[in-house]
XYZ file of C-alpha atoms in Angstrom:
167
model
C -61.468 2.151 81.122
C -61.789 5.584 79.691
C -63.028 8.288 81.210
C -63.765 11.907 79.689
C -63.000 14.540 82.442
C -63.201 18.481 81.773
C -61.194 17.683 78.684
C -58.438 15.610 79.507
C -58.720 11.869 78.519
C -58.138 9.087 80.929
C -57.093 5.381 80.922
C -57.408 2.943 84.046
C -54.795 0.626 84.211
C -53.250 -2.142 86.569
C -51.008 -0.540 89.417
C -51.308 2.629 88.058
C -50.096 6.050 89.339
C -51.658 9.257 88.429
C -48.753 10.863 86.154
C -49.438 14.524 85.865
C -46.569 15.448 83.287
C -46.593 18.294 80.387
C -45.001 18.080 76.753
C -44.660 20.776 74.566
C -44.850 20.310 70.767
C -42.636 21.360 68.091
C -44.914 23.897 66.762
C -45.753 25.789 70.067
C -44.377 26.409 72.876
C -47.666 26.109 74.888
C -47.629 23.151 76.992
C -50.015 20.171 75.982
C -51.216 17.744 78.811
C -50.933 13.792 78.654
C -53.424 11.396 79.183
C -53.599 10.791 83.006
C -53.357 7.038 84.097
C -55.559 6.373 87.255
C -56.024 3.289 88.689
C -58.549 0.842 87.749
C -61.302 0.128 90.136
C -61.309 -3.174 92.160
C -64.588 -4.566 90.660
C -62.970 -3.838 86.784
C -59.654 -6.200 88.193
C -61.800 -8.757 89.326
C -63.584 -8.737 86.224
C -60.618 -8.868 83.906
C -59.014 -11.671 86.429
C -62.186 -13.724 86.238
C -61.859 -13.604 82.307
C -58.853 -14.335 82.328
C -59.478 -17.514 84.483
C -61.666 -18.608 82.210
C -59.888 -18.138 79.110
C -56.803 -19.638 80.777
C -59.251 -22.849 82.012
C -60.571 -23.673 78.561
C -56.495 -23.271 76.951
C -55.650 -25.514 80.218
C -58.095 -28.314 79.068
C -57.327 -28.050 75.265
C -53.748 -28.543 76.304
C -54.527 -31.700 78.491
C -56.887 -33.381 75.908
C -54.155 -33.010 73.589
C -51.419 -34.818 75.926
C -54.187 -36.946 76.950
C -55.038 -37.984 73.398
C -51.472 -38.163 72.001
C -49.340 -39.767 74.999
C -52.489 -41.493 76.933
C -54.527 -40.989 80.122
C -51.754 -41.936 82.340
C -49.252 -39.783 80.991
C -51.818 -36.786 80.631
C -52.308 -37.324 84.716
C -48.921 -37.481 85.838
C -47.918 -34.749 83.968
C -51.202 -32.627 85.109
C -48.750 -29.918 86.711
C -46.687 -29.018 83.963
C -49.269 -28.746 81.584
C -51.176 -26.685 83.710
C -47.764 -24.690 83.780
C -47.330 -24.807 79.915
C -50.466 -23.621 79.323
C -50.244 -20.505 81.793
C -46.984 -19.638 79.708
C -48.403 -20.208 76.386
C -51.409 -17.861 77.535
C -49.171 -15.033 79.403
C -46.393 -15.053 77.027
C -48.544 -14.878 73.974
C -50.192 -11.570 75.713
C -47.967 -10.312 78.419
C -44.840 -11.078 77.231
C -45.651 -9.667 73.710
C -47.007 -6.407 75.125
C -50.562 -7.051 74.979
C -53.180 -6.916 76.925
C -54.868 -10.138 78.505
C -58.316 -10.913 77.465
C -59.810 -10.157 80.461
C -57.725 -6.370 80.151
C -59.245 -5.913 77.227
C -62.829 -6.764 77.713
C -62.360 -4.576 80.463
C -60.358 -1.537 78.883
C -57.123 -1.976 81.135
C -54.081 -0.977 79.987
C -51.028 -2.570 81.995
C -49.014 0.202 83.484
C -45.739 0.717 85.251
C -46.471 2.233 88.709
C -43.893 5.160 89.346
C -42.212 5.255 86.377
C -44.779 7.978 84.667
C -47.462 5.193 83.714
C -45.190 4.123 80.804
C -46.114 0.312 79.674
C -43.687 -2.271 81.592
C -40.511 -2.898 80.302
C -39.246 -6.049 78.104
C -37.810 -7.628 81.876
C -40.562 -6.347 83.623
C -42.834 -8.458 81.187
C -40.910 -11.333 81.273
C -40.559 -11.577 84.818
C -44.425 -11.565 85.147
C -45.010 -14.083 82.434
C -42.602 -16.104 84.687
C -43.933 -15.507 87.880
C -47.433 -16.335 86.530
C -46.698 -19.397 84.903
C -44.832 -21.097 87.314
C -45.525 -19.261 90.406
C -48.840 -20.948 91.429
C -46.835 -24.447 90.735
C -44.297 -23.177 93.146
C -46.451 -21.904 95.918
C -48.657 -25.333 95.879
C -45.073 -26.926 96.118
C -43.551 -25.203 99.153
C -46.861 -25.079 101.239
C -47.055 -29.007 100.321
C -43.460 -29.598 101.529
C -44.585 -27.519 104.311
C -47.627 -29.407 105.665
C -45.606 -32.723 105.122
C -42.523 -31.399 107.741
C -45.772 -29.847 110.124
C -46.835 -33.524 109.815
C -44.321 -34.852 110.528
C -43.814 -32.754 113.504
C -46.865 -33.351 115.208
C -46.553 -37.224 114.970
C -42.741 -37.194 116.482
C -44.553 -34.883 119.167
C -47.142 -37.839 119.912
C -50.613 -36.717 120.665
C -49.727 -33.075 120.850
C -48.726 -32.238 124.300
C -52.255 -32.854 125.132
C -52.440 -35.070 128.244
C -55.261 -38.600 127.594
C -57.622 -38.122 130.844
């Protein structure tokens, strides 16, 4: 989001610091400020994540009518997970990964910043490393905490009733 402010420009971004650095051009030797980067306000990264929900649901069902229509119903369902991680890494790595901003950044003016490293935009790793994480990252987390409440499960019924006494 950009914000006029006694004459310096600006921009909100994602895990943003303020950077509060001077340059000097070639012509003068007076300094000239840059843009400050604050950090965007909770209800504008809700927003943007919201939009970006949505965006990513409708490429999520394109994806599995496709597989659905091609391969079959039965296919399209056992296969649910990975499309649902295809089409996360078809949607990040087409914006993220290329340096762009999501859809739901840009209807809400948010540029994606590095925090502490002067606001600069993240780095080619950095960018891949979140596409990753945000494609297959959910299907990860579902996976462990699934593995989890099976061995909790299990647990409780080698422990019988609990350790609660029957009256």
């Amino acid at each position: 989001m950009e914000r006029e402010s006694s004459g310096q420009r600006s921009l909100s971004g994602r895990g943003a610091e303020i950077v509060s650095n001077q340059a000097r051009t070639s012509s003068s030797s007076a300094p000239v400020s840059i843009p400050l980067f604050t950090g965007a306000a909770q209800p504008d990264i809700v927003r943007a994540s919201q939009k970006d929900d949505m965006y990513l649901g409708l490429l999520m069902e394109g994806c599995h009518d496709a597989v659905r229509r091609v391969l079959g119903p039965h296919a399209a369902l056992v296969h649910s997970e990975a499309i649902a991680a295809s089409s996360r890494l078809l949607y990040y790595g087409a914006t993220t990964g290329y340096g762009l901003q999501t859809l739901g950044e840009e209807y809400c003016d948010l540029l994606p910043v590095s925090a502490g490293v002067e606001g600069l935009p993240p780095t080619v790793f950095q960018r891949g490393l979140l596409v990753l994480l945000q494609a297959v990252g959910p299907a990860l987390a579902e996976r462990l905490t699934r593995e989890e409440g099976e061995e909790l499960g299990r647990w409780e019924a080698r422990r019988g009733n609990g350790g609660v006494a029957a009256e």
